[in-house]
Amino acid sequence: MKKMTYKIVHALFYAVSLLPYGVLYVLSDIFYVFVRLSGYRRRVVRRNIETSFPEKSTSEHRAIERRFYHWLCDYFVETLKLLSVKPASLLRRIEFRGFDQVEQCFDRGQTCAALLGHYGNWELLSATGLAMQRHTDAVMGLIYHPLRSDIFDRLFIDIRQSKGGVCIPKKDILRYLVGYQRENRMNLFGYISDQAPKWENIHLWIPFLGHETPVFTGAERIMRKMRNAVFYVDMERPRRGHYVVTARLITTDPASMPEHEITRQFFSMLEETIRREPSCYLWSHDRWRRTHEEFDRRFRVVNGKVIKRTET
């Protein structure tokens, strides 16, 4: 039954993806009206924007909010379009910059890792193989957290792998990377690293958009272990439906950097991207619901492990 349901869902979304971009953006405009009327996560969105930009006026906050909802609807139709769009057509809408540095690392036999946030259209990272000039056989992948819905989880895997990318659940990534290393296969994997960790996974707090923010450090640990060259993926949206995706080198020697410095640099660079154009960030995610004060009240760290204060 699940298999049949998935085939129907996939067929419907694929049919929609065949529509021209212009028609898809008309649909996005219609979705925007319904999303705004429904008040989708408005309280979270408004609070996040207001507390991240206290220096801005209420009218400026509301303008960012409106543009955010427009972008969110565009993100949805642009992501669907990946199911059927031809690579040549996609490359007319994406300009890849800085990926020659990735290929230079591959020339030296060094694998790479990319850090990015929920900004612009992060699904486009699955198409970075199209930016490769010489290493067209390198593995390009995205690490993901499986969705609760099996059907939509499969759909997004199909979308992300439709342009040659490889999707790997985060719990399995190290095993895959070790396997690629044994096969001497060059690879670039993207880590979307601005999610909010659960209490037991909080090992670092850093300033981000005016908030003391709990962050994941697992990606950095993997990069050190694998001796990856580390890049930040910057994204710009100069106009609707067009993106500039830039790979900015952080380090080719992660082991030489102080602990957590890669993570700190990533969040600093991500904040710079967001402040340049705030509306293309995923403000609907309640990433600041956990505070340092509550963490200190409820938990303590013993030998690097987070435990509840009632535990011995």
Tab-separated table of C-alpha atoms in Angstrom, residues 14-252:
chain	number	residue	atom	x	y	z
A	14	TYR	CA	6.643	14.945	-11.181
A	15	ALA	CA	3.762	16.142	-13.348
A	16	VAL	CA	3.792	19.504	-11.554
A	17	SER	CA	7.565	19.726	-11.985
A	18	LEU	CA	7.132	19.550	-15.769
A	19	LEU	CA	5.444	22.947	-15.760
A	20	PRO	CA	7.597	25.868	-16.969
A	21	TYR	CA	9.277	27.999	-14.319
A	22	GLY	CA	6.948	30.904	-15.101
A	23	VAL	CA	3.861	28.809	-14.343
A	24	LEU	CA	5.466	27.398	-11.196
A	25	TYR	CA	6.090	30.901	-9.906
A	26	VAL	CA	2.425	31.761	-10.520
A	27	LEU	CA	1.557	28.740	-8.362
A	28	SER	CA	4.067	29.991	-5.782
A	29	ASP	CA	2.284	33.361	-5.680
A	30	ILE	CA	-1.012	31.563	-5.072
A	31	PHE	CA	0.565	29.422	-2.324
A	32	TYR	CA	1.913	32.610	-0.762
A	33	VAL	CA	-1.603	33.998	-0.299
A	34	PHE	CA	-2.796	30.827	1.437
A	35	VAL	CA	0.341	30.549	3.591
A	36	ARG	CA	-0.051	34.141	4.765
A	37	LEU	CA	-3.774	33.700	5.454
A	38	SER	CA	-3.116	30.510	7.400
A	39	GLY	CA	-0.548	32.262	9.591
A	40	TYR	CA	1.916	29.398	9.128
A	41	ARG	CA	4.378	29.580	12.049
A	42	ARG	CA	3.904	33.361	12.097
A	43	ARG	CA	4.652	33.718	15.796
A	44	VAL	CA	7.988	31.881	15.455
A	45	VAL	CA	8.913	33.737	12.255
A	46	ARG	CA	8.072	37.148	13.720
A	47	ARG	CA	9.918	36.500	16.984
A	48	ASN	CA	13.023	35.211	15.217
A	49	ILE	CA	13.210	38.186	12.867
A	50	GLU	CA	12.544	40.774	15.567
A	51	THR	CA	15.117	39.379	17.992
A	52	SER	CA	17.740	38.892	15.269
A	53	PHE	CA	17.437	42.476	14.018
A	54	PRO	CA	16.509	44.633	17.046
A	55	GLU	CA	18.016	47.654	15.303
A	56	LYS	CA	15.394	47.511	12.538
A	57	SER	CA	11.957	49.112	12.687
A	58	THR	CA	8.664	47.227	12.837
A	59	SER	CA	7.972	48.059	9.189
A	60	GLU	CA	11.375	46.636	8.219
A	61	HIS	CA	10.645	43.472	10.234
A	62	ARG	CA	7.305	43.031	8.436
A	63	ALA	CA	8.943	43.570	5.034
A	64	ILE	CA	11.482	40.808	5.781
A	65	GLU	CA	8.618	38.593	6.934
A	66	ARG	CA	6.646	39.104	3.698
A	67	ARG	CA	9.690	38.459	1.521
A	68	PHE	CA	10.493	35.380	3.595
A	69	TYR	CA	7.090	33.810	2.912
A	70	HIS	CA	7.451	34.611	-0.796
A	71	TRP	CA	10.869	32.939	-0.820
A	72	LEU	CA	9.569	29.895	1.107
A	73	CYS	CA	6.891	29.265	-1.519
A	74	ASP	CA	9.473	29.717	-4.283
A	75	TYR	CA	11.772	27.249	-2.518
A	76	PHE	CA	9.024	24.638	-2.635
A	77	VAL	CA	8.332	24.924	-6.393
A	78	GLU	CA	12.033	25.261	-7.259
A	79	THR	CA	12.758	22.086	-5.327
A	80	LEU	CA	9.983	20.211	-7.122
A	81	LYS	CA	11.376	21.403	-10.437
A	82	LEU	CA	14.596	19.509	-9.725
A	83	LEU	CA	12.696	16.269	-10.403
A	84	SER	CA	12.488	16.929	-14.124
A	85	VAL	CA	14.620	19.940	-15.103
A	86	LYS	CA	17.422	19.216	-17.557
A	87	PRO	CA	20.991	19.919	-16.389
A	88	ALA	CA	21.556	22.483	-19.164
A	89	SER	CA	18.431	24.378	-18.152
A	90	LEU	CA	19.438	24.269	-14.487
A	91	LEU	CA	22.907	25.618	-15.253
A	92	ARG	CA	21.314	28.652	-16.906
A	93	ARG	CA	19.853	29.475	-13.502
A	94	ILE	CA	22.777	28.589	-11.231
A	95	GLU	CA	26.227	30.108	-11.387
A	96	PHE	CA	28.812	28.034	-9.536
A	97	ARG	CA	31.871	29.897	-8.294
A	98	GLY	CA	34.958	28.717	-6.454
A	99	PHE	CA	34.498	25.028	-7.192
A	100	ASP	CA	37.785	25.012	-9.067
A	101	GLN	CA	39.336	25.038	-5.579
A	102	VAL	CA	37.445	21.835	-4.799
A	103	GLU	CA	38.898	20.234	-7.925
A	104	GLN	CA	42.375	21.403	-6.942
A	105	CYS	CA	41.948	19.508	-3.677
A	106	PHE	CA	40.840	16.445	-5.632
A	107	ASP	CA	43.966	16.823	-7.789
A	108	ARG	CA	46.023	16.446	-4.588
A	109	GLY	CA	44.002	13.441	-3.495
A	110	GLN	CA	42.215	15.336	-0.715
A	111	THR	CA	38.496	14.852	-0.159
A	112	CYS	CA	36.292	17.822	0.725
A	113	ALA	CA	33.416	18.808	2.969
A	114	ALA	CA	31.036	21.750	2.717
A	115	LEU	CA	29.166	23.567	5.476
A	116	LEU	CA	25.949	25.361	4.656
A	117	GLY	CA	22.827	26.662	6.316
A	118	HIS	CA	19.118	26.737	5.529
A	119	TYR	CA	19.573	29.666	3.195
A	120	GLY	CA	18.552	30.247	-0.418
A	121	ASN	CA	17.862	26.820	-1.870
A	122	TRP	CA	20.168	24.365	-0.135
A	123	GLU	CA	18.769	21.521	-2.266
A	124	LEU	CA	20.895	22.883	-5.118
A	125	LEU	CA	23.990	21.450	-3.443
A	126	SER	CA	22.886	18.087	-4.838
A	127	ALA	CA	23.633	19.516	-8.312
A	128	THR	CA	27.231	20.583	-7.610
A	129	GLY	CA	28.470	17.706	-9.743
A	130	LEU	CA	27.429	19.878	-12.684
A	131	ALA	CA	30.101	22.384	-11.627
A	132	MET	CA	32.934	19.866	-11.945
A	133	GLN	CA	35.134	20.280	-15.026
A	134	ARG	CA	37.660	17.461	-14.549
A	135	HIS	CA	36.493	15.278	-11.673
A	136	THR	CA	33.118	14.397	-13.113
A	137	ASP	CA	33.231	10.979	-11.428
A	138	ALA	CA	33.657	12.400	-7.914
A	139	VAL	CA	30.884	11.626	-5.414
A	140	MET	CA	28.756	14.680	-4.607
A	141	GLY	CA	26.427	14.231	-1.689
A	142	LEU	CA	24.219	15.725	0.955
A	143	ILE	CA	23.873	14.445	4.493
A	144	TYR	CA	20.271	14.526	5.644
A	145	HIS	CA	18.028	13.797	8.593
A	146	PRO	CA	15.235	11.401	7.537
A	147	LEU	CA	11.737	12.918	7.538
A	148	ARG	CA	8.985	11.487	9.704
A	149	SER	CA	6.838	10.705	6.666
A	150	ASP	CA	8.260	7.746	4.747
A	151	ILE	CA	6.594	8.939	1.558
A	152	PHE	CA	8.006	12.479	1.660
A	153	ASP	CA	11.362	11.170	2.839
A	154	ARG	CA	11.564	9.035	-0.320
A	155	LEU	CA	10.347	11.941	-2.443
A	156	PHE	CA	13.069	14.276	-1.175
A	157	ILE	CA	15.705	11.581	-1.651
A	158	ASP	CA	14.569	11.239	-5.267
A	159	ILE	CA	14.706	15.016	-5.706
A	160	ARG	CA	18.166	15.302	-4.179
A	161	GLN	CA	19.533	12.395	-6.213
A	162	SER	CA	17.905	13.458	-9.482
A	163	LYS	CA	20.971	15.477	-10.540
A	164	GLY	CA	23.578	12.884	-9.644
A	165	GLY	CA	23.926	13.665	-5.952
A	166	VAL	CA	24.046	11.023	-3.237
A	167	CYS	CA	21.855	11.247	-0.120
A	168	ILE	CA	23.156	9.629	3.055
A	169	PRO	CA	21.474	9.672	6.501
A	170	LYS	CA	23.669	11.451	9.023
A	171	LYS	CA	23.972	8.355	11.219
A	172	ASP	CA	25.639	6.481	8.344
A	173	ILE	CA	27.928	9.154	6.894
A	174	LEU	CA	31.179	8.139	8.580
A	175	ARG	CA	30.838	4.557	7.362
A	176	TYR	CA	30.324	5.774	3.792
A	177	LEU	CA	33.230	8.219	3.955
A	178	VAL	CA	35.598	5.515	5.186
A	179	GLY	CA	34.414	3.289	2.344
A	180	TYR	CA	35.048	6.014	-0.259
A	181	GLN	CA	38.482	6.584	1.279
A	182	ARG	CA	39.381	2.906	0.891
A	183	GLU	CA	38.262	3.067	-2.735
A	184	ASN	CA	40.256	6.287	-3.224
A	185	ARG	CA	37.122	8.011	-4.529
A	186	MET	CA	37.133	11.798	-4.329
A	187	ASN	CA	34.033	13.229	-2.715
A	188	LEU	CA	32.385	16.409	-1.513
A	189	PHE	CA	29.613	16.124	1.074
A	190	GLY	CA	27.478	18.972	2.350
A	191	TYR	CA	26.531	19.338	6.016
A	192	ILE	CA	23.525	21.550	6.763
A	193	SER	CA	24.800	22.624	10.156
A	194	ASP	CA	22.458	25.247	11.602
A	195	GLN	CA	19.822	22.932	13.097
A	196	ALA	CA	18.960	23.089	16.784
A	197	PRO	CA	20.492	20.106	18.642
A	198	LYS	CA	18.633	18.181	21.309
A	199	TRP	CA	19.636	18.860	24.910
A	200	GLU	CA	21.908	15.819	25.130
A	201	ASN	CA	23.777	16.865	21.979
A	202	ILE	CA	24.631	20.389	23.097
A	203	HIS	CA	28.373	20.751	23.583
A	204	LEU	CA	28.916	24.293	22.337
A	205	TRP	CA	27.150	27.669	22.521
A	206	ILE	CA	28.131	30.505	20.217
A	207	PRO	CA	26.792	33.980	19.375
A	208	PHE	CA	24.662	33.912	16.222
A	209	LEU	CA	22.304	36.673	15.063
A	210	GLY	CA	22.276	38.205	18.511
A	211	HIS	CA	21.387	34.961	20.295
A	212	GLU	CA	23.426	32.602	22.418
A	213	THR	CA	22.932	29.583	20.184
A	214	PRO	CA	23.439	25.841	20.810
A	215	VAL	CA	25.116	24.209	17.808
A	216	PHE	CA	26.156	20.810	16.510
A	217	THR	CA	29.865	19.984	16.492
A	218	GLY	CA	29.681	16.519	14.936
A	219	ALA	CA	30.359	17.740	11.399
A	220	GLU	CA	33.616	19.345	12.484
A	221	ARG	CA	34.706	16.165	14.259
A	222	ILE	CA	34.110	14.139	11.086
A	223	MET	CA	36.015	16.670	8.958
A	224	ARG	CA	39.000	16.460	11.302
A	225	LYS	CA	38.907	12.675	11.289
A	226	MET	CA	38.695	12.488	7.479
A	227	ARG	CA	41.224	15.334	6.983
A	228	ASN	CA	38.857	17.066	4.599
A	229	ALA	CA	39.407	20.405	2.971
A	230	VAL	CA	36.536	22.441	4.418
A	231	PHE	CA	34.430	24.929	2.453
A	232	TYR	CA	31.576	27.243	3.302
A	233	VAL	CA	28.828	27.327	0.661
A	234	ASP	CA	27.628	30.895	0.231
A	235	MET	CA	24.445	31.497	-1.721
A	236	GLU	CA	23.004	34.590	-3.343
A	237	ARG	CA	19.701	35.055	-5.149
A	238	PRO	CA	20.211	38.001	-7.507
A	239	ARG	CA	16.706	37.587	-8.921
A	240	ARG	CA	13.836	35.162	-8.748
A	241	GLY	CA	14.819	31.680	-9.825
A	242	HIS	CA	18.515	32.466	-10.210
A	243	TYR	CA	21.300	31.644	-7.762
A	244	VAL	CA	25.006	32.199	-7.332
A	245	VAL	CA	26.556	29.329	-5.344
A	246	THR	CA	30.076	30.066	-4.108
A	247	ALA	CA	32.492	27.671	-2.416
A	248	ARG	CA	34.615	29.639	0.070
A	249	LEU	CA	37.614	27.799	1.495
A	250	ILE	CA	37.866	27.690	5.298
A	251	THR	CA	40.868	25.369	5.616
A	252	THR	CA	42.719	22.543	3.919
